[in-house]
Structures are given as C-alpha cells and as structure tokens.
Coordinates of C-alpha atoms and ligand atoms in Angstrom, one line a residue:
M1 CA 41.0 -6.4 -44.1
T2 CA 41.2 -2.9 -45.4
H3 CA 38.9 -1.5 -42.8
V4 CA 40.5 0.8 -40.2
N5 CA 38.7 0.9 -36.9
E6 CA 38.9 4.2 -35.2
P7 CA 39.6 3.1 -31.6
V8 CA 37.2 4.4 -29.1
E9 CA 38.6 5.5 -25.8
P10 CA 37.0 3.3 -23.2
D11 CA 35.0 5.2 -20.6
G12 CA 36.1 2.9 -17.9
K13 CA 32.6 1.7 -17.3
T14 CA 31.9 -0.7 -20.2
L15 CA 33.5 -4.1 -20.0
N16 CA 35.1 -5.8 -22.9
F17 CA 33.7 -9.3 -23.7
I18 CA 36.5 -11.1 -21.9
E19 CA 35.9 -9.0 -18.8
E20 CA 32.2 -9.8 -19.0
I21 CA 33.0 -13.6 -19.1
I22 CA 35.4 -13.3 -16.1
E23 CA 33.0 -11.3 -14.0
N24 CA 30.3 -13.9 -14.7
D25 CA 32.6 -16.7 -13.8
L26 CA 33.5 -15.0 -10.5
K27 CA 29.9 -14.1 -9.7
S28 CA 28.6 -17.6 -10.4
G29 CA 31.3 -19.1 -8.2
K30 CA 32.8 -21.1 -11.1
Y31 CA 36.2 -19.7 -10.0
T32 CA 37.2 -17.8 -6.9
S33 CA 40.2 -16.3 -8.6
I34 CA 41.5 -16.2 -12.2
L35 CA 44.8 -17.4 -13.7
T36 CA 45.9 -16.3 -17.2
R37 CA 49.1 -17.0 -19.1
F38 CA 51.2 -15.5 -21.8
P39 CA 52.5 -18.3 -24.0
P40 CA 55.2 -17.0 -26.4
E41 CA 57.2 -19.3 -28.7
P42 CA 60.8 -18.5 -28.1
N43 CA 61.6 -18.1 -31.8
G44 CA 61.8 -14.4 -32.2
Y45 CA 61.6 -11.0 -30.4
L46 CA 58.3 -9.8 -29.1
H47 CA 56.5 -7.1 -31.1
I48 CA 53.8 -4.5 -30.4
G49 CA 51.1 -7.2 -31.2
H50 CA 52.6 -9.3 -28.4
A51 CA 52.6 -6.2 -26.2
K52 CA 48.8 -6.1 -26.7
A53 CA 48.5 -9.7 -25.6
I54 CA 50.7 -9.2 -22.6
C55 CA 48.8 -6.1 -21.5
L56 CA 45.6 -8.0 -21.9
N57 CA 46.6 -11.2 -20.0
F58 CA 48.5 -9.4 -17.2
G59 CA 46.0 -6.6 -17.1
L60 CA 43.0 -8.9 -16.6
A61 CA 44.8 -10.7 -13.8
L62 CA 45.7 -7.4 -12.1
K63 CA 42.2 -6.1 -12.5
Y64 CA 40.6 -9.2 -10.9
G65 CA 43.2 -10.0 -8.3
G66 CA 44.4 -13.0 -10.2
E67 CA 47.8 -14.2 -11.5
T68 CA 49.6 -14.7 -14.8
N69 CA 52.1 -17.4 -15.8
L70 CA 54.7 -16.9 -18.3
R71 CA 54.9 -20.1 -20.4
F72 CA 57.4 -20.7 -23.1
D73 CA 55.7 -22.7 -25.8
D74 CA 58.9 -24.5 -26.7
T75 CA 57.5 -27.5 -28.5
N76 CA 59.3 -26.8 -31.8
P77 CA 63.0 -27.5 -31.2
V78 CA 64.2 -26.4 -34.6
K79 CA 63.5 -22.6 -34.4
E80 CA 63.9 -21.9 -30.8
D81 CA 66.7 -20.4 -28.8
T82 CA 67.6 -19.2 -25.3
E83 CA 68.5 -15.7 -26.7
Y84 CA 64.8 -15.3 -27.4
V85 CA 63.8 -16.6 -24.0
D86 CA 66.0 -13.9 -22.3
S87 CA 64.7 -11.1 -24.5
I88 CA 61.1 -12.1 -24.0
K89 CA 61.5 -11.9 -20.2
E90 CA 63.2 -8.5 -20.4
D91 CA 60.5 -7.1 -22.6
I92 CA 57.6 -8.2 -20.3
Q93 CA 59.3 -6.7 -17.3
W94 CA 60.1 -3.5 -19.2
L95 CA 56.4 -3.2 -20.0
G96 CA 55.9 -3.3 -16.2
F97 CA 54.5 -6.8 -15.6
Q98 CA 55.7 -9.7 -13.4
W99 CA 54.7 -13.3 -13.9
T100 CA 53.9 -15.6 -11.0
N101 CA 55.6 -18.7 -12.5
E102 CA 58.0 -19.2 -15.3
F103 CA 57.1 -22.4 -17.1
Y104 CA 58.1 -24.3 -20.2
A105 CA 55.9 -26.5 -22.2
S106 CA 58.9 -28.8 -22.5
D107 CA 58.7 -29.3 -18.7
Y108 CA 55.5 -31.2 -19.4
F109 CA 56.9 -33.5 -22.1
E110 CA 56.8 -36.5 -19.7
Q111 CA 53.2 -35.8 -18.6
L112 CA 52.1 -35.2 -22.2
Y113 CA 53.7 -38.5 -23.2
A114 CA 51.9 -40.3 -20.4
W115 CA 48.6 -38.8 -21.5
G116 CA 49.4 -39.9 -25.0
I117 CA 49.6 -43.5 -23.6
D118 CA 46.2 -42.9 -21.8
L119 CA 44.5 -41.9 -25.0
I120 CA 45.9 -44.9 -26.8
K121 CA 44.6 -47.1 -24.0
K122 CA 41.2 -45.5 -24.3
G123 CA 41.2 -46.3 -28.0
L124 CA 41.4 -42.6 -28.8
A125 CA 44.8 -42.4 -30.4
Y126 CA 46.8 -44.5 -33.0
V127 CA 50.1 -44.6 -34.7
D128 CA 49.9 -43.8 -38.4
D129 CA 52.6 -44.9 -40.9
Q130 CA 51.3 -42.8 -43.8
T131 CA 53.6 -40.2 -45.2
Q132 CA 53.0 -36.5 -44.5
E133 CA 51.7 -36.2 -48.1
E134 CA 49.3 -39.1 -47.7
I135 CA 48.0 -37.7 -44.5
R136 CA 47.4 -34.3 -46.1
L137 CA 45.6 -35.8 -49.1
N138 CA 43.5 -38.1 -47.0
R139 CA 42.4 -35.3 -44.7
G140 CA 39.9 -34.3 -47.5
T141 CA 38.6 -30.8 -48.2
I142 CA 36.2 -28.4 -46.5
T143 CA 33.4 -29.7 -48.8
G144 CA 34.5 -33.3 -49.0
T145 CA 35.1 -35.8 -46.1
G146 CA 38.5 -37.3 -45.4
K147 CA 39.6 -40.9 -45.8
N148 CA 40.4 -43.2 -42.9
S149 CA 44.0 -44.2 -42.6
P150 CA 44.7 -47.9 -43.3
Y151 CA 46.5 -47.9 -39.9
R152 CA 43.5 -46.5 -38.0
E153 CA 42.3 -49.8 -36.6
R154 CA 45.5 -50.9 -35.1
T155 CA 45.0 -52.6 -31.7
V156 CA 45.8 -50.9 -28.4
E157 CA 48.7 -53.2 -27.9
E158 CA 50.2 -52.5 -31.3
N159 CA 49.8 -48.8 -30.8
L160 CA 51.4 -48.9 -27.3
D161 CA 54.3 -50.9 -28.7
L162 CA 54.9 -48.5 -31.7
F163 CA 54.5 -45.3 -29.7
T164 CA 57.0 -46.6 -27.1
R165 CA 59.4 -47.4 -29.9
M166 CA 58.8 -44.0 -31.5
R167 CA 60.0 -42.5 -28.2
A168 CA 62.9 -44.9 -28.0
G169 CA 64.2 -43.6 -31.3
E170 CA 63.7 -46.7 -33.5
F171 CA 62.2 -44.7 -36.3
K172 CA 63.4 -42.0 -38.6
D173 CA 61.9 -38.5 -38.9
G174 CA 58.5 -38.6 -40.7
E175 CA 58.2 -42.4 -40.5
K176 CA 55.3 -42.4 -38.1
V177 CA 53.1 -40.0 -36.2
L178 CA 50.6 -40.4 -33.3
R179 CA 47.1 -39.2 -34.2
A180 CA 44.0 -38.6 -32.2
K181 CA 41.2 -40.9 -33.3
I182 CA 38.3 -38.5 -33.7
D183 CA 36.4 -38.4 -37.0
M184 CA 37.7 -38.2 -40.6
A185 CA 34.3 -36.8 -41.7
H186 CA 34.2 -34.0 -39.2
P187 CA 33.1 -30.7 -40.7
N188 CA 35.9 -29.0 -38.8
M189 CA 39.1 -30.1 -40.6
M190 CA 41.1 -29.7 -37.3
M191 CA 39.1 -32.6 -35.9
R192 CA 40.0 -35.1 -38.6
D193 CA 42.4 -37.2 -36.6
P194 CA 44.9 -34.4 -35.8
I195 CA 48.5 -35.3 -35.3
M196 CA 49.6 -35.3 -31.7
Y197 CA 53.2 -36.3 -32.0
R198 CA 55.8 -36.2 -34.7
I199 CA 59.3 -37.8 -34.9
L200 CA 62.1 -35.2 -34.9
H201 CA 65.6 -36.1 -34.2
A202 CA 66.5 -32.6 -33.2
H203 CA 68.3 -31.0 -30.3
H204 CA 66.1 -29.0 -28.0
H205 CA 67.4 -25.9 -26.2
R206 CA 66.2 -27.2 -22.9
T207 CA 65.6 -30.9 -23.0
G208 CA 68.7 -31.6 -25.1
D209 CA 68.6 -35.0 -26.8
N210 CA 66.2 -36.6 -24.4
W211 CA 63.4 -36.6 -26.9
C212 CA 63.0 -37.5 -30.5
I213 CA 59.3 -37.1 -30.6
Y214 CA 57.7 -33.7 -30.0
P215 CA 54.0 -32.8 -29.3
M216 CA 52.1 -30.6 -31.8
Y217 CA 50.8 -27.2 -30.7
D218 CA 47.2 -28.4 -30.4
Y219 CA 48.1 -31.3 -28.2
A220 CA 50.5 -29.4 -26.0
H221 CA 48.8 -26.1 -25.6
G222 CA 45.5 -27.0 -23.9
E223 CA 47.1 -29.7 -21.8
S224 CA 49.8 -27.2 -20.6
D225 CA 47.0 -24.7 -19.7
S226 CA 45.3 -27.5 -17.8
I227 CA 48.4 -28.6 -15.9
E228 CA 48.8 -25.1 -14.7
N229 CA 45.0 -24.7 -13.9
I230 CA 44.7 -21.7 -16.2
T231 CA 41.1 -20.5 -16.0
H232 CA 41.0 -18.2 -19.0
S233 CA 43.3 -19.0 -21.9
I234 CA 43.3 -16.0 -24.2
C235 CA 44.6 -16.2 -27.7
T236 CA 44.2 -14.7 -31.1
L237 CA 41.2 -15.2 -33.5
E238 CA 42.9 -17.7 -35.8
F239 CA 42.7 -20.2 -33.0
D240 CA 38.9 -20.3 -32.9
I241 CA 38.8 -23.3 -35.2
H242 CA 41.2 -25.1 -32.8
R243 CA 38.9 -24.6 -29.8
P244 CA 36.8 -27.9 -30.3
L245 CA 40.1 -29.8 -30.3
Y246 CA 41.3 -27.9 -27.3
D247 CA 38.1 -29.0 -25.5
W248 CA 38.2 -32.6 -26.9
F249 CA 41.6 -33.4 -25.4
I250 CA 40.6 -31.9 -22.0
E251 CA 37.3 -33.8 -22.0
K252 CA 38.8 -37.1 -23.0
L253 CA 41.7 -36.9 -20.5
E254 CA 39.3 -35.7 -17.8
I255 CA 41.7 -33.0 -16.6
F256 CA 41.3 -29.4 -15.3
P257 CA 38.9 -27.6 -17.7
S258 CA 40.8 -24.6 -18.9
R259 CA 38.8 -22.6 -21.4
Q260 CA 40.0 -20.8 -24.5
Y261 CA 38.8 -17.3 -25.6
E262 CA 39.8 -15.5 -28.8
F263 CA 40.3 -11.9 -29.6
A264 CA 41.4 -10.1 -32.8
R265 CA 45.1 -9.8 -33.2
L266 CA 46.6 -6.3 -33.5
N267 CA 47.4 -5.1 -37.0
L268 CA 49.0 -1.7 -37.6
T269 CA 49.1 0.3 -40.8
Y270 CA 52.5 0.7 -42.5
T271 CA 53.8 -2.2 -40.4
V272 CA 54.6 -5.9 -40.8
M273 CA 54.4 -8.1 -37.8
S274 CA 54.9 -11.6 -38.9
K275 CA 57.9 -13.1 -37.2
R276 CA 59.1 -14.6 -40.5
K277 CA 59.2 -11.2 -42.2
L278 CA 60.8 -9.5 -39.2
L279 CA 63.5 -12.2 -39.2
E280 CA 64.1 -11.6 -42.9
L281 CA 64.3 -7.9 -42.4
V282 CA 67.1 -8.5 -39.9
K283 CA 68.9 -11.3 -41.8
N284 CA 68.9 -9.5 -45.1
K285 CA 70.0 -6.3 -43.4
Y286 CA 67.1 -4.1 -44.4
V287 CA 67.3 -2.9 -40.8
N288 CA 70.2 -3.0 -38.3
G289 CA 69.1 -5.8 -36.1
W290 CA 66.0 -6.6 -34.0
D291 CA 66.3 -3.4 -32.0
D292 CA 66.6 -1.1 -35.1
P293 CA 64.3 1.7 -34.0
R294 CA 62.2 1.2 -37.2
M295 CA 61.2 -2.3 -36.2
P296 CA 57.8 -2.9 -34.4
T297 CA 59.6 -5.1 -31.8
I298 CA 59.5 -4.0 -28.2
V299 CA 63.3 -3.8 -28.0
A300 CA 63.1 -1.4 -31.0
L301 CA 60.3 0.7 -29.6
R302 CA 62.3 1.1 -26.4
R303 CA 65.4 2.1 -28.3
R304 CA 63.3 4.5 -30.3
G305 CA 62.2 6.2 -27.1
Y306 CA 58.8 4.7 -26.4
T307 CA 57.9 4.4 -22.8
P308 CA 56.1 1.4 -21.2
E309 CA 53.4 3.9 -20.2
A310 CA 52.8 4.9 -23.8
V311 CA 52.6 1.3 -25.0
R312 CA 50.2 0.3 -22.2
M313 CA 48.1 3.4 -22.9
F314 CA 47.9 2.3 -26.5
A315 CA 46.9 -1.3 -25.6
E316 CA 44.3 0.0 -23.3
R317 CA 42.8 2.5 -25.8
I318 CA 42.6 0.1 -28.7
G319 CA 40.5 -2.2 -26.6
V320 CA 39.7 -5.8 -27.2
A321 CA 37.8 -6.7 -30.3
R322 CA 36.4 -9.9 -31.7
R323 CA 36.6 -8.8 -35.3
P324 CA 39.8 -8.4 -37.2
N325 CA 40.9 -4.7 -37.7
V326 CA 43.8 -2.5 -38.5
I327 CA 44.8 0.3 -36.2
E328 CA 46.4 3.5 -37.5
L329 CA 50.1 3.8 -36.8
S330 CA 49.5 7.4 -36.0
F331 CA 47.3 6.3 -33.1
L332 CA 50.3 4.6 -31.5
E333 CA 52.4 7.8 -32.2
N334 CA 49.8 9.9 -30.5
C335 CA 50.1 7.8 -27.4
V336 CA 53.8 8.3 -27.1
R337 CA 53.4 12.1 -27.8
E338 CA 50.8 12.4 -25.1
D339 CA 53.0 10.6 -22.6
L340 CA 56.3 12.3 -23.4
N341 CA 54.6 15.7 -23.4
K342 CA 54.2 15.3 -19.7
R343 CA 57.5 13.8 -18.8
A344 CA 60.2 15.0 -21.3
N345 CA 62.4 18.0 -20.5
R346 CA 62.6 20.6 -23.3
R347 CA 66.0 21.3 -24.8
M348 CA 67.4 23.3 -27.7
A349 CA 68.9 21.5 -30.7
V350 CA 69.5 22.8 -34.2
L351 CA 69.5 20.0 -36.8
N352 CA 70.3 22.0 -40.0
P353 CA 72.4 24.9 -38.7
L354 CA 72.6 28.4 -40.2
K355 CA 75.0 30.7 -38.4
V356 CA 73.7 34.1 -37.1
V357 CA 76.1 36.8 -36.0
I358 CA 74.5 39.5 -33.8
T359 CA 76.6 42.5 -34.9
N360 CA 75.6 44.8 -32.0
Y361 CA 76.2 42.3 -29.3
P362 CA 79.6 42.8 -27.6
E363 CA 82.3 40.4 -28.7
G364 CA 83.2 37.9 -26.0
Q365 CA 80.1 38.6 -23.9
V366 CA 78.2 35.6 -22.6
D367 CA 74.8 36.0 -21.0
E368 CA 72.8 33.4 -19.2
M369 CA 69.1 33.0 -20.1
E370 CA 66.6 31.3 -17.8
A371 CA 64.8 28.5 -19.6
V372 CA 61.9 26.4 -18.5
N373 CA 62.5 22.6 -18.5
N374 CA 58.9 21.5 -18.9
P375 CA 55.9 23.8 -19.0
E376 CA 53.7 20.7 -18.4
D377 CA 55.5 19.9 -15.1
V378 CA 56.0 22.6 -12.5
N379 CA 58.5 20.4 -10.6
A380 CA 60.8 20.1 -13.6
G381 CA 62.4 23.5 -12.8
T382 CA 64.5 25.8 -15.0
R383 CA 68.1 25.8 -16.4
K384 CA 70.6 28.3 -17.7
L385 CA 71.1 28.7 -21.4
A386 CA 74.3 30.4 -22.6
F387 CA 73.7 33.2 -25.1
G388 CA 76.5 34.8 -27.2
R389 CA 77.2 36.9 -30.3
E390 CA 77.2 33.9 -32.6
L391 CA 74.3 31.5 -32.8
Y392 CA 72.9 28.6 -34.8
I393 CA 69.3 28.7 -36.0
E394 CA 67.6 26.2 -38.3
Q395 CA 68.0 26.8 -42.0
D396 CA 64.2 26.3 -42.2
D397 CA 63.7 29.3 -40.0
F398 CA 65.1 31.7 -42.5
M399 CA 63.8 32.6 -46.0
E400 CA 65.4 35.1 -48.3
S401 CA 62.2 35.8 -50.2
P402 CA 59.5 34.7 -47.9
P403 CA 55.8 34.3 -48.8
K404 CA 53.3 36.7 -47.1
K405 CA 52.6 34.8 -43.9
Y406 CA 56.1 33.7 -43.1
F407 CA 56.7 34.9 -39.5
R408 CA 60.2 33.7 -39.0
L409 CA 63.4 35.3 -40.0
A410 CA 63.8 37.1 -43.4
P411 CA 65.8 40.1 -44.6
G412 CA 64.5 43.2 -42.7
Q413 CA 62.2 41.0 -40.6
E414 CA 62.1 40.4 -36.9
V415 CA 61.7 37.2 -34.9
R416 CA 62.0 36.2 -31.2
L417 CA 64.8 33.9 -30.1
K418 CA 63.1 31.7 -27.4
Y419 CA 64.2 32.7 -23.9
A420 CA 66.3 35.5 -25.3
Y421 CA 65.8 38.6 -27.5
I422 CA 64.1 39.8 -30.6
I423 CA 66.5 39.9 -33.5
K424 CA 66.3 41.5 -36.9
C425 CA 68.0 40.2 -40.1
E426 CA 70.2 43.0 -41.5
E427 CA 72.3 41.3 -44.1
V428 CA 72.6 37.9 -45.9
I429 CA 76.2 36.7 -46.4
K430 CA 76.8 34.3 -49.3
D431 CA 79.8 32.4 -50.6
E432 CA 81.1 32.7 -54.2
N433 CA 78.5 30.1 -55.4
G434 CA 75.7 32.1 -54.0
N435 CA 75.0 29.8 -51.0
I436 CA 73.9 31.5 -47.8
I437 CA 76.6 31.0 -45.2
E438 CA 75.6 33.3 -42.4
L439 CA 73.2 36.1 -41.4
Y440 CA 74.2 39.4 -39.9
C441 CA 71.5 40.4 -37.4
T442 CA 71.0 43.0 -34.7
Y443 CA 69.2 42.4 -31.4
D444 CA 67.0 44.7 -29.4
P445 CA 68.4 44.7 -25.8
N446 CA 65.0 45.9 -24.4
T447 CA 63.3 42.7 -25.4
R448 CA 64.9 40.2 -23.1
S449 CA 62.4 37.4 -22.2
G450 CA 61.0 37.8 -18.8
S451 CA 62.0 41.5 -18.6
G452 CA 58.5 42.7 -19.1
S453 CA 59.1 44.0 -22.6
T454 CA 55.9 44.7 -24.4
K455 CA 57.3 44.5 -27.9
Q456 CA 55.5 41.7 -29.8
V457 CA 56.5 39.6 -32.9
K458 CA 54.6 36.8 -34.4
G459 CA 57.4 34.2 -34.7
T460 CA 59.6 32.5 -32.0
I461 CA 62.4 30.2 -33.0
H462 CA 65.0 28.0 -31.2
W463 CA 68.7 28.4 -31.3
T464 CA 72.0 27.3 -29.8
S465 CA 75.2 29.3 -29.0
V466 CA 78.1 28.6 -31.4
Q467 CA 80.6 28.8 -28.6
H468 CA 78.7 26.5 -26.3
A469 CA 76.8 24.1 -28.5
V470 CA 77.8 20.4 -28.5
K471 CA 78.0 18.5 -31.8
A472 CA 75.9 15.3 -31.9
D473 CA 74.5 12.8 -34.3
V474 CA 70.8 12.7 -34.7
R475 CA 68.9 9.9 -36.4
L476 CA 65.6 10.9 -37.9
Y477 CA 63.4 7.8 -38.1
D478 CA 60.3 7.5 -40.1
R479 CA 58.0 4.6 -40.9
L480 CA 59.7 1.6 -42.5
F481 CA 57.0 1.0 -45.2
T482 CA 55.2 3.2 -47.6
A483 CA 52.0 1.0 -48.1
K484 CA 49.2 1.5 -45.7
Y485 CA 47.9 -2.1 -45.6
M486 CA 50.9 -4.3 -45.6
D487 CA 48.8 -7.4 -45.3
D488 CA 46.9 -6.5 -48.4
L489 CA 49.4 -5.8 -51.1
P490 CA 48.7 -6.0 -54.9
E491 CA 49.2 -9.3 -56.7
G492 CA 52.8 -10.1 -57.3
K493 CA 54.2 -7.5 -54.8
D494 CA 55.7 -8.2 -51.5
Y495 CA 56.7 -6.2 -48.4
R496 CA 60.2 -5.6 -49.8
D497 CA 58.7 -3.6 -52.6
Y498 CA 57.4 -1.0 -50.1
L499 CA 60.5 -0.3 -48.0
N500 CA 60.6 3.5 -47.3
P501 CA 63.9 4.8 -48.7
D502 CA 63.7 7.8 -46.3
S503 CA 63.0 5.8 -43.1
L504 CA 66.4 6.9 -41.7
K505 CA 68.2 10.2 -42.2
E506 CA 71.3 11.1 -40.2
V507 CA 72.2 14.6 -39.4
K508 CA 74.9 16.5 -37.4
A509 CA 73.2 18.7 -34.9
Y510 CA 74.3 21.4 -32.5
I511 CA 72.7 20.8 -29.2
E512 CA 72.6 22.8 -25.9
P513 CA 75.2 21.8 -23.3
A514 CA 72.6 20.7 -20.7
L515 CA 72.0 17.7 -23.0
K516 CA 75.5 16.4 -22.1
D517 CA 73.9 15.0 -18.9
T518 CA 71.3 13.0 -20.7
Q519 CA 71.0 9.5 -19.3
A520 CA 70.5 6.3 -21.3
F521 CA 66.9 6.0 -22.4
E522 CA 66.1 9.5 -21.1
N523 CA 63.4 11.2 -23.2
V524 CA 63.8 14.8 -24.2
Q525 CA 61.9 17.2 -26.4
F526 CA 64.0 19.2 -28.9
E527 CA 61.9 22.3 -28.9
R528 CA 59.8 22.6 -32.1
L529 CA 61.2 19.4 -33.5
G530 CA 60.0 16.4 -31.7
Y531 CA 60.8 13.9 -29.0
F532 CA 64.3 12.3 -28.9
V533 CA 66.1 9.7 -26.8
L534 CA 69.8 9.0 -26.2
D535 CA 70.9 6.0 -28.3
K536 CA 73.1 3.2 -27.0
D537 CA 75.6 4.0 -29.8
S538 CA 76.6 7.1 -27.9
T539 CA 80.2 7.3 -26.7
S540 CA 81.8 9.7 -24.2
D541 CA 82.7 12.1 -26.9
N542 CA 79.9 11.6 -29.4
M543 CA 76.3 11.6 -28.4
V544 CA 73.7 10.0 -30.7
F545 CA 70.0 10.8 -30.4
N546 CA 67.1 9.0 -32.0
R547 CA 63.9 10.7 -33.0
T548 CA 61.0 9.0 -31.3
V549 CA 58.3 11.0 -33.0
T550 CA 57.8 14.5 -34.4
L551 CA 55.7 17.0 -32.4
K552 CA 52.9 16.8 -34.9
D553 CA 51.8 14.1 -37.2
S554 CA 53.6 15.2 -40.4
W555 CA 52.0 12.5 -42.4
A556 CA 48.5 13.9 -41.7
K557 CA 49.5 17.0 -43.7
V558 CA 50.9 14.9 -46.6
A559 CA 47.6 13.0 -46.7
G560 CA 45.8 16.4 -46.8
K561 CA 43.9 15.7 -43.6
Ligands
LIG601 P1 54.3 -17.4 -34.7 O1 53.0 -18.3 -34.6 O2 54.6 -17.0 -36.1 O3 55.4 -17.9 -34.0 P2 52.9 -15.6 -33.0 O4 52.8 -14.2 -33.3 O5 51.7 -16.4 -32.9 O6 53.9 -16.1 -34.1 P3 53.7 -16.5 -30.4 O7 55.0 -16.4 -29.7 O8 53.0 -17.8 -30.6 O9 53.8 -15.7 -31.7 O10 52.6 -15.5 -29.6 C1 52.5 -15.4 -28.2 C2 51.1 -14.8 -27.9 O11 51.0 -13.5 -28.5 C3 50.0 -15.7 -28.5 O12 49.0 -15.8 -27.5 C4 49.5 -14.9 -29.6 O13 48.2 -15.1 -29.8 C5 49.8 -13.4 -29.2 N1 50.0 -12.6 -30.3 C6 50.9 -12.7 -31.3 N2 50.8 -11.8 -32.3 C7 49.8 -11.0 -31.9 C8 49.2 -9.8 -32.4 N3 49.6 -9.2 -33.6 N4 48.2 -9.2 -31.7 C9 47.8 -9.7 -30.5 N5 48.3 -10.8 -30.0 C10 49.3 -11.4 -30.6
LIG602 MG1 52.1 -18.8 -32.3

C-alpha cells in the first residue's frame, strides 16, 4: 500500500458512493429517513481515523435529515474500560457532533442470547466441544475445504441443554462454543460455521458478573444494528468478507434488514494508528500519555492546537474511497494552517533570543506601537506593543557574514522591526569565547510604521521588548516517526525503529505581554514562526505553548519539493 492518493477537493456536486446509495434508497421509498451509527470499542482513545468515520456517519445523517446512534461495541470484557467510554463521548462532541441515542451492545446480551436459542431451535446453531486449536485446524484453508465438527449433528434438545448450561457457568473458559451451522466447505472462510459465543469468566465493565458467555463481533454487530433499525451500517473495508455473515444472521432471524457498506480506512504517512501500537507507545513511555501532542489521537490533536473545524475540513476533503490509500500528513497540516490563518490572533514571540540595544534610543523611554491582531479578520482589531531601548530578536535573524541575498540583520545592514522602526546593526558584542552576546544598533526615528515613511528595506523581522517580555516554555513538536509508510516497513524492522529523536524540542521563549491573557486551547500565531496553543501544563507563573504547525511545510523543503 505504498500508493499515495492526492485527495481531490470535492466540488460539492459529485456524490460519493455511499451518498449515491442513500439517495437511491430515499428516492425508491425503501427508507423515508436514514439512521447511521458510530460503533467504537471502548478499548482505547479515538484517533484521526475514527474522526473520519465519525464525520462520515454523522455527516451523512446531517446531510439527509437522519440520525446517528453512538453504540459502544463492548462485547469483549477483557480490554474495555469506562475511562475510554468517557473519552470517546468527549471526543465526538468536541468534533461537533451529537448522537441521538447512546447504546451499548451489552444492553442487547439478553436479546442476543434469545436469538441464539432461536437459531438452535431452527437447527442453525450447535454447541461444539472442540478445542480452539481443533476448530482452527478443521476450518481448512482458502484452497481446501474444512472438516465438519464431530459435534455438528447434536440434536436441538442437546444443544439447548448445553447452551443453557454454558450460560449458567457450568463450563470452564474454552470448553465449549456456540457455532452457526452454515457450511464447512463455503468458499468464504467466514461462513465456515463461525463462532457465535465463547465462554469467558470475566468481569464486564457494565454487566458485571452477570454473564460468562460473550457474543463474538460478527454475531453481535449486525444484530445490534438491526435492533436499532440502522439503515446504513458503514464500516471499514476489512469487513467486506464479513458481509455475507452479517446478512445471513439477519435473514435467518428474520429481523430488520440493516445493510453494511464498506469504505477504505484512513492511513496517514509518518503515522501509526493501530490501537495496539498506540497503547504500547503510551505504556512504554515513548510519548507522555494518550494526549501527548505527537499522538494521532483526537485528545492529542486538540492539545496540539487542532480545531474541530480543521479536522472536519480534512475528513471532508479526503473524501470516501473504496480502495485502500495513504494520505499525506502534510495534507492534514495544511487544513489546520488554513483554518488557523483565519482565526488565530498574531503575536510576537522570540524563541532563540539575541539581545539588541538601540544605542540612539533614549534610556528609560517606552513607546507604544500599534499592532494588527489578524490581517485576515478585520474584526480582530489592534493592540499596543511596548517598544524600548533593549529588544530580543531571533538568533536566526542575524548573520555576521551573510550570503548575498540575506535580507535580515547583518553588520552595517538594515532591517525593519515589524510595527516599529528600521534599525541598522553598528557593532557585534562578543564574550571572551567569541560568542555573540548582543548587538548594538541604531534606529531611524523617521521610519516608524504607519507614519508614512517612504524608506524601504527588504527584510522585516519580529521582536519583543526586554523590559516587557514574558518568559514562557515553548514545545516544538514534529512528526513522531521518520518513515513515510509506517504500515510497510522493511523486513525485521518495526515502528520503534523509526521514532523521530527530534519530535519534541523545548525552548525558553520571550513572548509579548498580550499573550498573558491567552485562554486554554486558544490558538495564536507567533509571527513568522507558526501556530501555537496554550498547553494545560501552564501555571499562573509559567505559560507553556505547544507548536501546532509551522507556517510553511518545512518538510517539503527537506524533500526538495
Ligand atoms: P480495533 O479493532 O483494533 O479495536 P478499530 O480501529 O477497528 O480498532 P473500533 O473502535 O472498532 O476500532 O472502530 C470504531 C469505528 O471506527 C469502526 O466503524 C471502524 O471501522 C472505524 N475506524 C477505525 N479506524 C479507522 C480508520 N483508520 N479510518 C476510518 N475508520 C476507522
Ligand atoms: Mg474494531
């Protein structure tokens, strides 16, 4: 799967294949309204791939005036937890969606059990005593048929008795299973007498110790859809081979005919999305928790400074495909840039400070400069920026022996300080080891921004006032992995071999005082540097900012694009 699809921005007129199906179903009168569902397993935090499924399911319902249920697919008691249930609900709401009903597959355990009995009575299910290993071996291969279980011809009475006793707890884990009686020679392996129930003496986060038999995904999922009258059950591509089984149960039980449709799951370059790997990253402390801003989880994206609008824009633009593909991470980053460009206030922050003394500026004098909050938003207004004799600029904005087209500060060279004056570097001050410690500059009082001065220079740089700046921690995040196709690594390598050692750098920055009023999750642009957001680790005397994304795609340059 090394092919990267360049997403095409939809023109709003063409329908994706699921929309086409829905429109046909509504036109033909098959349904008068649609009902979709989002069915997470509460065994981890949601990630950007789930966000796509959420936007799709809720988006379709919104578009066609239907509704969406949230259903926790909690049929596997061992890995599930209420912590995950809460985070999943929060994430969906943060994305901007509200479900009609909150359901749990475990609410249907009694009904599912009753249907198990029905299938036994119809001669369509039986209790099997084979071991897990025997069942696996006797299932056969794709090219060869399977072998009937020696227990396949048990009578209905015997099956009813054994299944009842399975539920009553008379047997140990793995001693028996309930299987659907379909066809051990079926070309689709999923149809070779699939397991419906297994014995698991495990505590369930909702049903407690009421049950010691639990339904398998394939038995529970379609039946849960049907109980809720879900019209369009949308899932990812790997479930297409499960569809015949999904239909088989519904047909044999003669229940509401929900239909399953599959779309390609989202894969992103430089990203792993398997819950198992994400859990390992957290447990082995490669990252600092599920909401570490380098994670692809929704909690992490939020902490990183992503907005729901940006995530929804991304989901919309990548569209819905039927073939597997990998989307460029930079495409997601472009969505958040585009969104924040419109909404984030501009602020001054210096991350790698170099002190500048303006020798002809009167000592003790403070001037107030008028600065525009957001040139993309006329309603964002302006603010005052204090200007004084001593300033910080970025180390990168000065070069002692610059190349020809360097238009920033250099000995004898002039540059504009944004919203202030043109300054000229007169003298470079070094310590005894030859390190540059400060610059002596002069300013031209006739060049104040907004004063109508006609003097032009090619470079403009940002700055903060030494006397007024506030010290803050800034966390510079970058992609967590260095390999582009994390699902397609060379033999013998795994994702841990590709952790980016530079995925987090922390610096002390000098930021303008207006940033003291930044609210939790407020997005700001540090001029010329990128978009940042206030982190939850901030305290009343130490602010912490996370870099959401740089202003331009810095990796595009590295790749020579
Ligand atoms: P696992 O099966 O390992 O628990 P999962 O990713 O399938 O992980 P679920 O909680 O079962 O997790 O997923 C809930 C819904 O989200 C499912 O309908 C699933 O198809 C969808 N989904 C999961 N991952 C992606 C993805 N990468 N892209 C699009 N949809 C996804
Ligand atoms: Mg799943």
